[in-house]
Amino acid sequence: LLNEIKFDNDLILDGLEIYIRLIKLESEEDSNSFPVETYNKLIHSIFLESINGKLLNDGTNDSILVQEFNNNYLNKFDDFKYYFLSEINSVLSDLKDSNFKSDEYSEAQIQSIFSNEYEEEEEEDDDIKKEIYFIKNPVSVVKKQAIYFKKFEENWFIILSNPNLLKIQLKTTLLILHKKIIPYLNKPSSLMDFLTDCYNLNDDLVIQILSLNGLFELIKDYNLDYPDFYNKLYKLFLNPLILSNNYKSRLFRLVEVFFNSTHLPINLLASFIKKMSRLSLNNSSSSVVIIIPFIYNLIKKHPNLMILIHNIKENENPNYKDPFNNNEENVYKTNAIDSSLWELETMMTHYHPNIATLAKIFKEPFRKMSYNMEDFLDWSYQGLLDSEKKRRFKGEIGLEFEEWEQIFAEYKEKSEDEVSSQSVYLEGWSL
């Protein structure tokens, strides 16, 4: 009943409730001990064999069975959660090597549970205050938070090592990694190899961006030594499509955090600024409108970067050639610090008036407060066009030297036999 998708949802939920009651009756007959074997069969049925629900775009599914089990049992009762974390190990291990036709469903259902799995507030007495469903006098292990963390860590390591994990499920996992996984691991540094492989073995820009975010959390909060971090970040900007994906807003939010320190080398920052300036020449308006205020904020925070705007060598030498190496992968060897931001001067004559006005901030003294990047990150090309349509202009707008009322004109050509009407182009127009 629980495994088939053809049954009505109400019937499936009734089947789950009846099964839970039968497990409780079994526990009462067996000296109030938890019926692990019977509970294990339920977990296998729901997460390894059931094809209930539809697969969603984020790698999870909308199975009513999984939602009911999670909301009304797993997240309400200590014994349900503890033995679930213990028994799901066998399900995850079977899933890695199984040939079940429902593998795709199983991974999606497990992802649905674990994406929202553990977010507990730490108690001073190391206890988790929840109800007990089966056992009247629970053993102490069911109430110890440290045990939950240990089981939680074991399960996630099995999930992340699963070769059948879909790419979208990997993205979903990386999205929650820094908030819902890393803080609850006993040894977060164990994720370093996994995150490094995510960056090195995937050509997906989004996965690479999110994996660097996880690495940065380990560097910042757990003293991970990873000196190649900014080199890997810079390599992302060598990809011309870096600003053409849907995650560019998230990218700049993360990069803003990565550059929050005031102790970063000036050569490193100059390379990133110059590379972003170069990218602005070939990217859409919605990307350029993010780059300009981002660069302004960096220069505002690091005044030594002002040399990129007022480059004396460029002004004194008429045969000056930009020394910046656009293809260099080492962020410290691009020669960006000896270059200038002539690309931003080009943006001052951009076809879109908002971008042209924004770029002219570099011609003024740096007295303006730093920009709030949230005001620019969610702009789209369509949004820029819509704002321009709603804009009210003062006075008349000159479109042509001579004003014409219409593009085409009609005239009548008369002859002895017939009168014909023809359409001609106005003089001066050619198509």
Coordinates of C-alpha atoms in Angstrom, one line a residue:
L1 CA 0.0 0.0 0.0
L2 CA 2.8 2.5 0.9
N3 CA 4.9 1.6 -2.2
E4 CA 2.3 2.1 -4.9
I5 CA 1.5 5.4 -6.5
K6 CA -1.9 4.3 -7.8
F7 CA -3.7 4.5 -4.4
D8 CA -5.5 7.6 -3.1
N9 CA -3.4 9.8 -0.8
D10 CA -5.9 9.4 2.0
L11 CA -5.6 5.6 1.7
I12 CA -1.8 5.8 1.8
L13 CA -1.8 8.0 4.9
D14 CA -4.3 5.7 6.6
G15 CA -2.0 2.8 5.8
L16 CA 1.0 4.6 7.4
E17 CA -1.0 5.4 10.5
I18 CA -2.2 1.8 10.9
Y19 CA 1.4 0.5 10.5
I20 CA 2.6 3.0 13.2
R21 CA -0.1 1.8 15.6
L22 CA 0.9 -1.9 14.9
I23 CA 4.5 -1.0 15.8
K24 CA 3.4 0.6 19.0
L25 CA 1.4 -2.5 19.9
E26 CA 4.5 -4.6 19.3
S27 CA 6.5 -2.3 21.6
E28 CA 4.0 -2.6 24.4
E29 CA 4.0 -6.4 24.2
D30 CA 7.8 -6.5 24.3
S31 CA 8.5 -4.7 27.6
N32 CA 8.2 -1.2 26.1
S33 CA 11.3 -1.7 24.0
F34 CA 11.6 -0.1 20.6
P35 CA 10.7 -2.5 17.7
V36 CA 13.7 -1.8 15.6
E37 CA 13.3 -4.6 13.0
T38 CA 9.7 -3.6 12.2
Y39 CA 10.6 0.1 12.1
N40 CA 13.5 -0.8 9.7
K41 CA 11.0 -2.4 7.3
L42 CA 8.9 0.8 7.3
I43 CA 12.0 2.9 6.5
H44 CA 13.0 0.6 3.7
S45 CA 9.5 0.7 2.3
I46 CA 9.2 4.5 2.3
F47 CA 12.7 5.4 1.2
L48 CA 13.9 2.5 -0.9
E49 CA 10.9 1.0 -2.6
S50 CA 8.1 3.7 -2.7
I51 CA 7.5 5.6 -5.9
N52 CA 4.9 7.9 -4.4
G53 CA 5.0 11.6 -5.5
K54 CA 6.7 13.5 -8.3
L55 CA 10.3 14.5 -8.7
L56 CA 10.9 18.3 -8.3
N57 CA 13.4 20.6 -9.9
D58 CA 15.5 20.8 -6.7
G59 CA 16.2 17.1 -6.6
T60 CA 13.5 16.3 -3.9
N61 CA 10.0 15.1 -4.4
D62 CA 6.5 16.0 -3.2
S63 CA 5.6 12.6 -1.8
I64 CA 2.7 13.0 0.6
L65 CA 3.9 9.9 2.4
V66 CA 7.4 11.3 3.1
Q67 CA 5.9 14.7 4.2
E68 CA 3.5 13.0 6.6
F69 CA 6.2 10.8 8.1
N70 CA 8.6 13.7 8.5
N71 CA 6.2 16.3 9.9
N72 CA 4.0 14.2 12.2
Y73 CA 6.4 11.5 13.4
L74 CA 10.1 12.1 12.7
N75 CA 10.3 15.7 13.8
K76 CA 8.0 15.2 16.8
F77 CA 9.3 12.3 18.7
D78 CA 12.8 11.5 20.0
D79 CA 12.7 7.8 19.5
F80 CA 11.4 8.1 15.9
K81 CA 14.3 10.4 15.1
Y82 CA 17.0 8.5 16.9
Y83 CA 16.2 5.1 15.4
F84 CA 15.6 6.7 12.0
L85 CA 19.1 8.1 12.0
S86 CA 20.4 4.7 13.1
E87 CA 18.5 2.6 10.6
I88 CA 18.7 4.9 7.6
N89 CA 22.4 3.9 7.4
S90 CA 21.4 0.5 5.9
V91 CA 19.1 2.2 3.4
L92 CA 21.7 4.6 2.3
S93 CA 24.3 1.8 1.9
D94 CA 21.8 -0.3 -0.1
L95 CA 21.0 2.6 -2.3
K96 CA 24.7 3.2 -3.3
D97 CA 25.0 -0.3 -4.8
S98 CA 21.4 -1.2 -5.6
N99 CA 19.7 -1.7 -9.0
F100 CA 16.2 -0.8 -7.8
K101 CA 14.1 0.8 -10.5
S102 CA 13.1 3.4 -7.9
D103 CA 16.6 4.7 -7.2
E104 CA 15.8 8.1 -8.5
Y105 CA 12.8 8.3 -6.2
S106 CA 14.7 7.0 -3.3
E107 CA 17.4 9.6 -3.6
A108 CA 14.8 12.3 -4.0
Q109 CA 12.9 11.2 -0.9
I110 CA 16.0 11.0 1.2
Q111 CA 17.0 14.4 0.0
S112 CA 13.6 15.7 1.0
I113 CA 14.2 14.5 4.6
F114 CA 17.9 15.5 5.0
S115 CA 17.6 18.9 3.4
N116 CA 15.5 20.0 6.3
E117 CA 16.8 17.3 8.7
Y118 CA 18.6 18.9 11.7
E119 CA 18.5 22.3 13.1
E120 CA 18.3 22.0 16.8
E121 CA 19.1 24.6 19.4
E122 CA 21.8 23.4 21.8
E123 CA 20.6 22.8 25.3
E124 CA 22.8 23.4 28.3
D125 CA 22.1 20.0 29.7
D126 CA 22.9 18.3 26.4
D127 CA 19.4 17.0 26.2
I128 CA 16.8 17.2 23.4
K129 CA 13.4 18.0 24.8
K130 CA 10.9 16.1 22.7
E131 CA 8.2 13.6 23.2
I132 CA 8.6 9.9 23.2
Y133 CA 6.1 7.9 21.1
F134 CA 6.9 4.2 21.8
I135 CA 9.1 3.8 25.0
K136 CA 7.7 4.9 28.4
N137 CA 11.1 4.7 30.0
P138 CA 13.6 5.5 27.3
V139 CA 17.2 4.7 27.5
S140 CA 19.4 7.7 27.9
V141 CA 21.0 7.4 24.5
V142 CA 17.7 8.5 22.9
K143 CA 17.9 11.8 24.7
K144 CA 21.6 12.7 24.1
Q145 CA 22.2 15.3 21.5
A146 CA 25.8 14.2 20.9
I147 CA 24.6 10.9 19.7
Y148 CA 22.3 12.7 17.2
F149 CA 25.2 14.7 15.9
K150 CA 27.3 11.5 15.4
K151 CA 24.5 9.7 13.5
F152 CA 23.8 12.8 11.5
E153 CA 27.4 13.1 10.4
E154 CA 27.6 9.4 9.5
N155 CA 24.5 9.6 7.3
W156 CA 25.6 12.8 5.5
F157 CA 29.0 11.3 4.6
I158 CA 27.2 8.3 3.1
I159 CA 24.9 10.5 1.1
L160 CA 27.8 12.7 -0.2
S161 CA 29.8 9.6 -1.2
N162 CA 26.9 8.2 -3.3
P163 CA 28.0 8.1 -7.0
N164 CA 24.4 8.0 -8.0
L165 CA 23.7 11.5 -6.6
L166 CA 22.1 13.6 -9.2
K167 CA 23.7 16.9 -10.2
I168 CA 20.6 18.9 -9.0
Q169 CA 20.7 17.0 -5.7
L170 CA 24.4 17.9 -5.3
K171 CA 23.5 21.6 -5.9
T172 CA 20.7 21.4 -3.3
T173 CA 23.1 19.9 -0.8
L174 CA 25.8 22.5 -1.4
L175 CA 23.2 25.3 -1.0
I176 CA 22.4 24.2 2.6
L177 CA 25.9 22.9 3.5
H178 CA 27.2 26.0 5.3
K179 CA 24.0 26.4 7.5
K180 CA 22.5 23.0 8.0
I181 CA 25.3 20.5 7.7
I182 CA 28.8 22.0 8.7
P183 CA 27.7 23.4 12.1
Y184 CA 26.5 20.0 13.3
L185 CA 29.6 17.9 12.2
N186 CA 32.1 16.7 14.8
K187 CA 34.9 17.2 12.3
P188 CA 33.9 19.7 9.6
S189 CA 37.3 19.6 8.0
S190 CA 36.5 16.1 6.7
L191 CA 34.5 17.8 4.0
M192 CA 37.6 19.4 2.5
D193 CA 38.2 16.5 0.0
F194 CA 34.6 16.4 -1.0
L195 CA 34.4 20.1 -1.7
T196 CA 37.7 20.1 -3.5
D197 CA 36.5 17.3 -5.7
C198 CA 33.2 19.1 -6.4
Y199 CA 35.3 22.0 -7.8
N200 CA 37.9 20.0 -9.7
L201 CA 35.7 17.3 -11.1
N202 CA 32.7 19.3 -12.2
D203 CA 32.5 21.7 -15.2
D204 CA 29.2 23.2 -13.8
L205 CA 29.9 26.8 -12.7
V206 CA 27.1 26.7 -10.1
I207 CA 28.6 23.6 -8.4
Q208 CA 32.1 25.2 -8.4
I209 CA 30.8 28.4 -6.9
L210 CA 28.9 26.6 -4.1
S211 CA 31.8 24.3 -3.4
L212 CA 34.0 27.4 -2.9
N213 CA 31.4 28.8 -0.5
G214 CA 31.7 25.6 1.6
L215 CA 35.5 25.8 1.6
F216 CA 35.4 29.4 2.7
E217 CA 33.2 28.5 5.7
L218 CA 35.8 25.9 6.7
I219 CA 38.6 28.4 6.3
K220 CA 36.8 31.2 8.2
D221 CA 35.2 29.3 11.1
Y222 CA 37.3 26.1 11.4
N223 CA 40.8 27.2 10.6
L224 CA 41.2 25.2 7.5
D225 CA 44.5 25.9 5.7
Y226 CA 43.7 26.2 2.0
P227 CA 46.1 28.7 0.3
D228 CA 44.8 28.0 -3.2
F229 CA 41.3 29.3 -2.5
Y230 CA 41.6 32.7 -4.3
N231 CA 43.3 31.1 -7.3
K232 CA 40.4 28.8 -7.7
L233 CA 38.0 31.6 -7.3
Y234 CA 39.9 33.7 -9.9
K235 CA 39.8 30.8 -12.4
L236 CA 36.0 31.0 -12.3
F237 CA 36.2 34.5 -13.8
L238 CA 38.3 33.2 -16.7
N239 CA 35.1 31.5 -17.9
P240 CA 33.3 34.0 -20.2
L241 CA 29.9 32.5 -19.1
I242 CA 30.5 33.3 -15.4
L243 CA 28.1 36.3 -15.5
S244 CA 25.6 34.6 -17.8
N245 CA 24.1 32.0 -15.4
N246 CA 21.2 32.4 -13.0
Y247 CA 23.5 32.3 -9.9
K248 CA 25.5 35.5 -10.7
S249 CA 23.6 37.3 -7.9
R250 CA 24.7 34.6 -5.4
L251 CA 28.2 34.7 -6.8
F252 CA 28.6 38.4 -6.1
R253 CA 27.1 38.0 -2.6
L254 CA 29.7 35.3 -1.9
V255 CA 32.6 37.2 -3.4
E256 CA 31.6 40.2 -1.3
V257 CA 32.0 38.0 1.8
F258 CA 35.3 36.6 0.4
F259 CA 36.7 40.1 0.1
N260 CA 35.4 41.4 3.4
S261 CA 38.9 41.2 5.0
T262 CA 41.0 44.4 4.9
H263 CA 44.2 42.4 4.9
L264 CA 44.1 40.8 1.5
P265 CA 47.1 41.5 -0.8
I266 CA 46.7 44.5 -3.1
N267 CA 47.9 42.4 -6.1
L268 CA 45.1 39.9 -5.6
L269 CA 42.4 42.5 -5.4
A270 CA 43.7 44.3 -8.4
S271 CA 43.5 41.2 -10.5
F272 CA 39.9 40.6 -9.6
I273 CA 38.9 44.2 -10.2
K274 CA 40.7 44.3 -13.6
K275 CA 39.2 41.0 -14.6
M276 CA 35.7 42.1 -13.7
S277 CA 36.3 45.4 -15.7
R278 CA 37.3 43.4 -18.7
L279 CA 34.2 41.2 -18.4
S280 CA 32.0 44.2 -18.4
L281 CA 32.9 44.8 -22.1
N282 CA 31.3 41.7 -23.3
N283 CA 28.4 41.1 -20.9
S284 CA 24.8 42.1 -20.7
S285 CA 23.7 45.3 -19.0
S286 CA 22.2 43.4 -16.1
S287 CA 25.8 42.1 -15.3
V288 CA 27.5 45.4 -15.8
V289 CA 25.1 47.1 -13.4
I290 CA 26.5 44.8 -10.7
I291 CA 30.2 45.1 -11.6
I292 CA 30.4 48.9 -11.4
P293 CA 29.2 49.4 -7.8
F294 CA 31.1 46.2 -6.7
I295 CA 34.4 47.7 -8.0
Y296 CA 33.6 51.1 -6.4
N297 CA 33.1 49.4 -3.0
L298 CA 36.4 47.5 -3.3
I299 CA 38.4 50.6 -4.2
K300 CA 36.6 52.5 -1.4
K301 CA 37.6 49.9 1.1
H302 CA 41.2 49.6 -0.2
P303 CA 42.4 53.1 -1.2
N304 CA 45.7 51.7 -2.5
L305 CA 43.7 50.5 -5.5
M306 CA 43.2 54.1 -6.6
I307 CA 46.3 53.7 -8.8
L308 CA 44.1 51.7 -11.2
I309 CA 42.1 54.8 -11.9
H310 CA 45.0 57.3 -11.9
N311 CA 47.8 55.4 -13.6
I312 CA 50.7 57.9 -14.2
K313 CA 52.5 55.5 -16.6
E314 CA 49.5 55.5 -18.9
N315 CA 49.3 59.3 -19.0
E316 CA 53.0 59.9 -19.5
N317 CA 53.7 57.3 -22.2
P318 CA 51.9 57.8 -25.5
N319 CA 52.9 54.2 -26.6
Y320 CA 51.5 52.7 -23.4
K321 CA 50.2 49.1 -23.7
D322 CA 48.0 47.5 -21.2
P323 CA 50.3 45.0 -19.3
F324 CA 47.3 43.0 -17.9
N325 CA 47.5 39.3 -18.9
N326 CA 43.8 38.4 -19.5
N327 CA 44.5 34.7 -19.7
E328 CA 46.8 34.2 -16.7
E329 CA 45.4 31.7 -14.2
N330 CA 47.6 32.7 -11.3
V331 CA 45.9 35.6 -9.6
Y332 CA 49.2 37.0 -8.4
K333 CA 50.9 37.1 -11.9
T334 CA 48.4 39.1 -14.0
N335 CA 50.2 42.4 -13.8
A336 CA 46.9 44.0 -13.0
I337 CA 48.3 46.5 -10.5
D338 CA 50.4 48.1 -13.4
S339 CA 47.3 48.4 -15.5
S340 CA 44.3 50.8 -15.5
L341 CA 40.5 50.5 -15.5
W342 CA 40.1 52.0 -19.0
E343 CA 37.2 49.5 -19.4
L344 CA 35.1 51.5 -16.9
E345 CA 35.8 54.7 -18.8
T346 CA 34.4 53.0 -21.8
M347 CA 31.2 52.2 -19.8
M348 CA 30.7 56.0 -19.4
T349 CA 29.5 56.0 -23.0
H350 CA 27.4 52.9 -22.6
Y351 CA 24.2 52.8 -24.6
H352 CA 22.1 52.4 -21.5
P353 CA 21.8 55.7 -19.7
N354 CA 21.6 54.2 -16.2
I355 CA 24.9 52.3 -16.7
A356 CA 26.6 55.4 -18.3
T357 CA 25.5 57.5 -15.3
L358 CA 26.7 54.9 -12.8
A359 CA 30.1 54.6 -14.4
K360 CA 30.7 58.3 -14.2
I361 CA 31.1 58.0 -10.4
F362 CA 34.7 57.1 -11.1
K363 CA 35.3 60.6 -12.5
E364 CA 34.2 62.2 -9.2
P365 CA 36.0 62.3 -5.8
F366 CA 35.5 59.2 -3.8
R367 CA 33.3 60.8 -1.2
K368 CA 30.2 58.8 -1.8
M369 CA 29.3 56.2 0.7
S370 CA 29.7 52.5 -0.4
Y371 CA 26.8 51.1 -2.5
N372 CA 24.4 48.7 -1.0
M373 CA 24.9 45.7 -3.4
E374 CA 21.4 44.4 -2.8
D375 CA 20.1 47.3 -4.8
F376 CA 21.8 45.9 -7.9
L377 CA 22.1 42.2 -7.6
D378 CA 18.5 41.3 -8.7
W379 CA 18.4 43.5 -11.8
S380 CA 17.6 41.7 -15.0
Y381 CA 17.9 42.9 -18.6
Q382 CA 14.1 43.0 -18.8
G383 CA 14.1 45.0 -15.5
L384 CA 16.4 47.6 -17.0
L385 CA 14.2 48.0 -20.1
D386 CA 11.0 48.3 -18.0
S387 CA 12.6 51.0 -15.8
E388 CA 13.6 52.9 -18.9
K389 CA 10.0 52.6 -20.3
K390 CA 8.6 54.1 -17.1
R391 CA 11.1 56.9 -16.9
R392 CA 9.7 60.4 -17.5
F393 CA 11.8 62.6 -19.7
K394 CA 11.8 66.4 -19.6
G395 CA 11.5 68.3 -22.8
E396 CA 11.6 66.9 -26.3
I397 CA 13.7 64.0 -27.5
G398 CA 15.5 64.5 -30.8
L399 CA 15.4 61.4 -32.9
E400 CA 16.0 62.8 -36.4
F401 CA 17.3 66.0 -37.9
E402 CA 14.1 66.6 -39.7
E403 CA 10.7 65.8 -38.3
W404 CA 8.4 63.6 -40.4
E405 CA 4.8 62.7 -39.7
Q406 CA 5.0 59.3 -41.3
I407 CA 7.5 57.0 -43.0
F408 CA 5.4 56.2 -46.0
A409 CA 3.4 58.6 -48.2
E410 CA 0.8 58.0 -50.9
Y411 CA 0.3 59.8 -54.2
K412 CA -1.9 59.3 -57.1
E413 CA -0.5 58.9 -60.6
K414 CA -3.1 59.8 -63.3
S415 CA -3.0 58.7 -66.9
E416 CA -5.3 58.8 -69.8
D417 CA -6.6 55.2 -69.2
E418 CA -6.4 54.7 -65.4
V419 CA -5.9 56.2 -62.0
S420 CA -3.6 54.3 -59.7
S421 CA -2.6 54.9 -56.0
Q422 CA 1.0 53.9 -55.1
S423 CA 3.0 54.0 -51.8
V424 CA 6.5 55.4 -51.8
Y425 CA 9.2 55.9 -49.2
L426 CA 9.8 59.4 -48.0
E427 CA 12.9 60.9 -49.5
G428 CA 16.0 60.2 -47.5
W429 CA 14.9 56.7 -46.3
S430 CA 16.3 53.5 -47.7
L431 CA 15.7 49.9 -46.5

